[in-house]
Coordinates of N, CA and C in Angstrom, one line a residue:
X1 N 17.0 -13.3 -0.9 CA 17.1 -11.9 -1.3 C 15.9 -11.2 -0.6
X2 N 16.2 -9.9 0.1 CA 15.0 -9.3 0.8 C 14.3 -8.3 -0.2
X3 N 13.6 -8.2 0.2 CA 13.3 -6.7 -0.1 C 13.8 -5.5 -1.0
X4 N 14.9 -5.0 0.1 CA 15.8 -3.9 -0.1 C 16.6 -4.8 -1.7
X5 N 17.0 -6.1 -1.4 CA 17.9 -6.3 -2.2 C 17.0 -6.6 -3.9
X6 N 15.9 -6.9 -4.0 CA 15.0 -6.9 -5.0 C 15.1 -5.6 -5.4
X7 N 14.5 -4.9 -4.9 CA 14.5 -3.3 -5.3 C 15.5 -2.9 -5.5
X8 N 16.6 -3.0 -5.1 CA 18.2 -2.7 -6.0 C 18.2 -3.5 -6.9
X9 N 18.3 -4.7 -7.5 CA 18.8 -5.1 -8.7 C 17.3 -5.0 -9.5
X10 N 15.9 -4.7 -9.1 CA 15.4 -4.5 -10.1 C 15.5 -3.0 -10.9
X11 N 15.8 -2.1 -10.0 CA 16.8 -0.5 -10.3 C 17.3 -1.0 -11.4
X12 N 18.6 -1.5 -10.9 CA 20.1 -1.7 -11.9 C 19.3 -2.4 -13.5
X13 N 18.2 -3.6 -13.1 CA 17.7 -3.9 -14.4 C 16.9 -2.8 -15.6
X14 N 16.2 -2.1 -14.7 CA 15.5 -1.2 -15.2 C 16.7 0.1 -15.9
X15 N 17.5 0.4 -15.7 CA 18.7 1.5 -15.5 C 19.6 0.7 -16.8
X16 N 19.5 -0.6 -16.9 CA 20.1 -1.4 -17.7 C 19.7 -1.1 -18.8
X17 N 18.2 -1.8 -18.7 CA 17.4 -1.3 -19.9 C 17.8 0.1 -20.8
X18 N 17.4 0.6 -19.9 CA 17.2 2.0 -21.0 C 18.6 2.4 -20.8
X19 N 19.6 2.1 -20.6 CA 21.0 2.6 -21.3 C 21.4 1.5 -22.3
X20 N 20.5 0.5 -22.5 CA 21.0 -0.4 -23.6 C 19.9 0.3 -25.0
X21 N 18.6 1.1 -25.0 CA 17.9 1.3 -25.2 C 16.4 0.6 -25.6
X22 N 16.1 1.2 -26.1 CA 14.6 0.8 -26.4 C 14.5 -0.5 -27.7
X23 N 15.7 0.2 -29.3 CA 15.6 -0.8 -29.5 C 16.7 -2.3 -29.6
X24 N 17.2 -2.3 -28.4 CA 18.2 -3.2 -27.7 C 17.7 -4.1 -26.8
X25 N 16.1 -3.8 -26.2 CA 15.9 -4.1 -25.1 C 15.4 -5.4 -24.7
X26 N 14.6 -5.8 -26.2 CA 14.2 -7.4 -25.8 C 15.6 -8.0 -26.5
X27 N 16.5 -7.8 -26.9 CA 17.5 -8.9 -27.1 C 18.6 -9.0 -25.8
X28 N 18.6 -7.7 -24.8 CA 19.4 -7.4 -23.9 C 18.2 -8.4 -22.8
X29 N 17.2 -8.3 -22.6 CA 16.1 -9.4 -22.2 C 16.5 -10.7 -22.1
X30 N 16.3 -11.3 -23.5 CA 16.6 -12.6 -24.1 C 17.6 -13.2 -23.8
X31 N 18.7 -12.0 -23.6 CA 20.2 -12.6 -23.2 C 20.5 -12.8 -21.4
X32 N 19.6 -11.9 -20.7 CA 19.6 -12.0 -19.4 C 18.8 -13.3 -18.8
X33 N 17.9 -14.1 -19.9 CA 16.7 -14.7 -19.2 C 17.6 -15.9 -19.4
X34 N 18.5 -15.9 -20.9 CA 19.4 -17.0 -20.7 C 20.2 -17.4 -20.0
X35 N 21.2 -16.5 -19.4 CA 21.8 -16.4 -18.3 C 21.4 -16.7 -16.9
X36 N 20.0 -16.6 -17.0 CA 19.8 -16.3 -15.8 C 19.5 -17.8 -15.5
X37 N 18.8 -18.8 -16.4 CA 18.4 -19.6 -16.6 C 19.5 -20.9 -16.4
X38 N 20.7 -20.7 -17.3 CA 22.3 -21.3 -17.0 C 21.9 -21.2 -15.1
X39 N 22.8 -20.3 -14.8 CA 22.8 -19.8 -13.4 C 22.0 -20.8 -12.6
X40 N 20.5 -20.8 -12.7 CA 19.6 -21.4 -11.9 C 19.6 -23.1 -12.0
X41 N 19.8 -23.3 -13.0 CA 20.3 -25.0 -13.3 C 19.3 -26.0 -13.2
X42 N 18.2 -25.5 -12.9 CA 16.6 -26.4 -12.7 C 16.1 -26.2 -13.6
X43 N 15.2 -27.1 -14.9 CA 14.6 -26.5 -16.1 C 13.4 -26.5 -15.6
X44 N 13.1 -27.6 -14.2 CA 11.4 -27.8 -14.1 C 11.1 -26.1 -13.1
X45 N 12.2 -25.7 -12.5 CA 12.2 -24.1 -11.7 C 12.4 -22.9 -12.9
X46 N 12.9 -23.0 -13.7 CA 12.7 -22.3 -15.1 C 11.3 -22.2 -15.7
X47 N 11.1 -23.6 -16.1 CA 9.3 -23.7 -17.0 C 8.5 -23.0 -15.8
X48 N 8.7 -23.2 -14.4 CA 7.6 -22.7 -13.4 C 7.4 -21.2 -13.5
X49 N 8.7 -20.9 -13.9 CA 8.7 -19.1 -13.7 C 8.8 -18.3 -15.4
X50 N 8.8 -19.4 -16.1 CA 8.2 -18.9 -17.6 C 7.0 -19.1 -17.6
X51 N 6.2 -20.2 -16.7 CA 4.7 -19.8 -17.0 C 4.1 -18.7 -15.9
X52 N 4.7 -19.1 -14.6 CA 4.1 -17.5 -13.3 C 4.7 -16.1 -14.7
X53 N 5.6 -16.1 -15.6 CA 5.8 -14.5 -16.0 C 4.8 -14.4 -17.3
X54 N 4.8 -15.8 -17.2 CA 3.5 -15.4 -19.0 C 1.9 -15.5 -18.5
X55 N 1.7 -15.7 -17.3 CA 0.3 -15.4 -16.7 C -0.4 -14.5 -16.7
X56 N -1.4 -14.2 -17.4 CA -2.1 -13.3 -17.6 C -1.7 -12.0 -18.8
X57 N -0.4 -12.4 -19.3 CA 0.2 -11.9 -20.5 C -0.6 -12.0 -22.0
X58 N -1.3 -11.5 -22.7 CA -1.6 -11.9 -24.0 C -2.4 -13.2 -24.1
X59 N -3.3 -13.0 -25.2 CA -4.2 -14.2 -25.1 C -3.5 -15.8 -25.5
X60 N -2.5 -15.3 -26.5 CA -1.9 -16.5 -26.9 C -1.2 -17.5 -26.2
X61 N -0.7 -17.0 -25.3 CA 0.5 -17.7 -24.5 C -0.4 -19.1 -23.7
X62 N 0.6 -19.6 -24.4 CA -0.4 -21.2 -23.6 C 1.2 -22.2 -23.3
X63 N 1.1 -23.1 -22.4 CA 2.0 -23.9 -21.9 C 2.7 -24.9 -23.1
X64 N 3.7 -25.2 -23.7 CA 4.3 -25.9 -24.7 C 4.2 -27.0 -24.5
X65 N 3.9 -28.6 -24.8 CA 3.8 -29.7 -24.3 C 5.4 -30.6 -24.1

């Protein structure tokens, strides 16, 4: 995926959002990360990009054993 094509489907994600609304939006989240996760079929390329997206997020977030 280039560039151009990141910046379009992060559009359509964002555009997603807020016509699912605000309070829709972490379950419409929840449901995409699942999906997305099916799709990609690697759990150790999943845990890599649940901890690169929880980096630097909140003090709590710490790695699951």
């Amino acid at each position: 995926m280039n560039d151009t094509d990141l910046d379009t489907v992060y559009t359509r994600l964002c555009t997603t959002m807020t016509a699912v609304g605000e309070a829709e939006a972490n379950l419409f989240l929840a449901r995409f990360a699942l999906l997305a996760m099916t799709r990609l079929g690697d759990r150790e390329a999943v845990e890599a990009l649940i901890d690169a997206a929880a980096e630097g997020i909140g003090a709590g977030c710490s790695r699951a054993p």
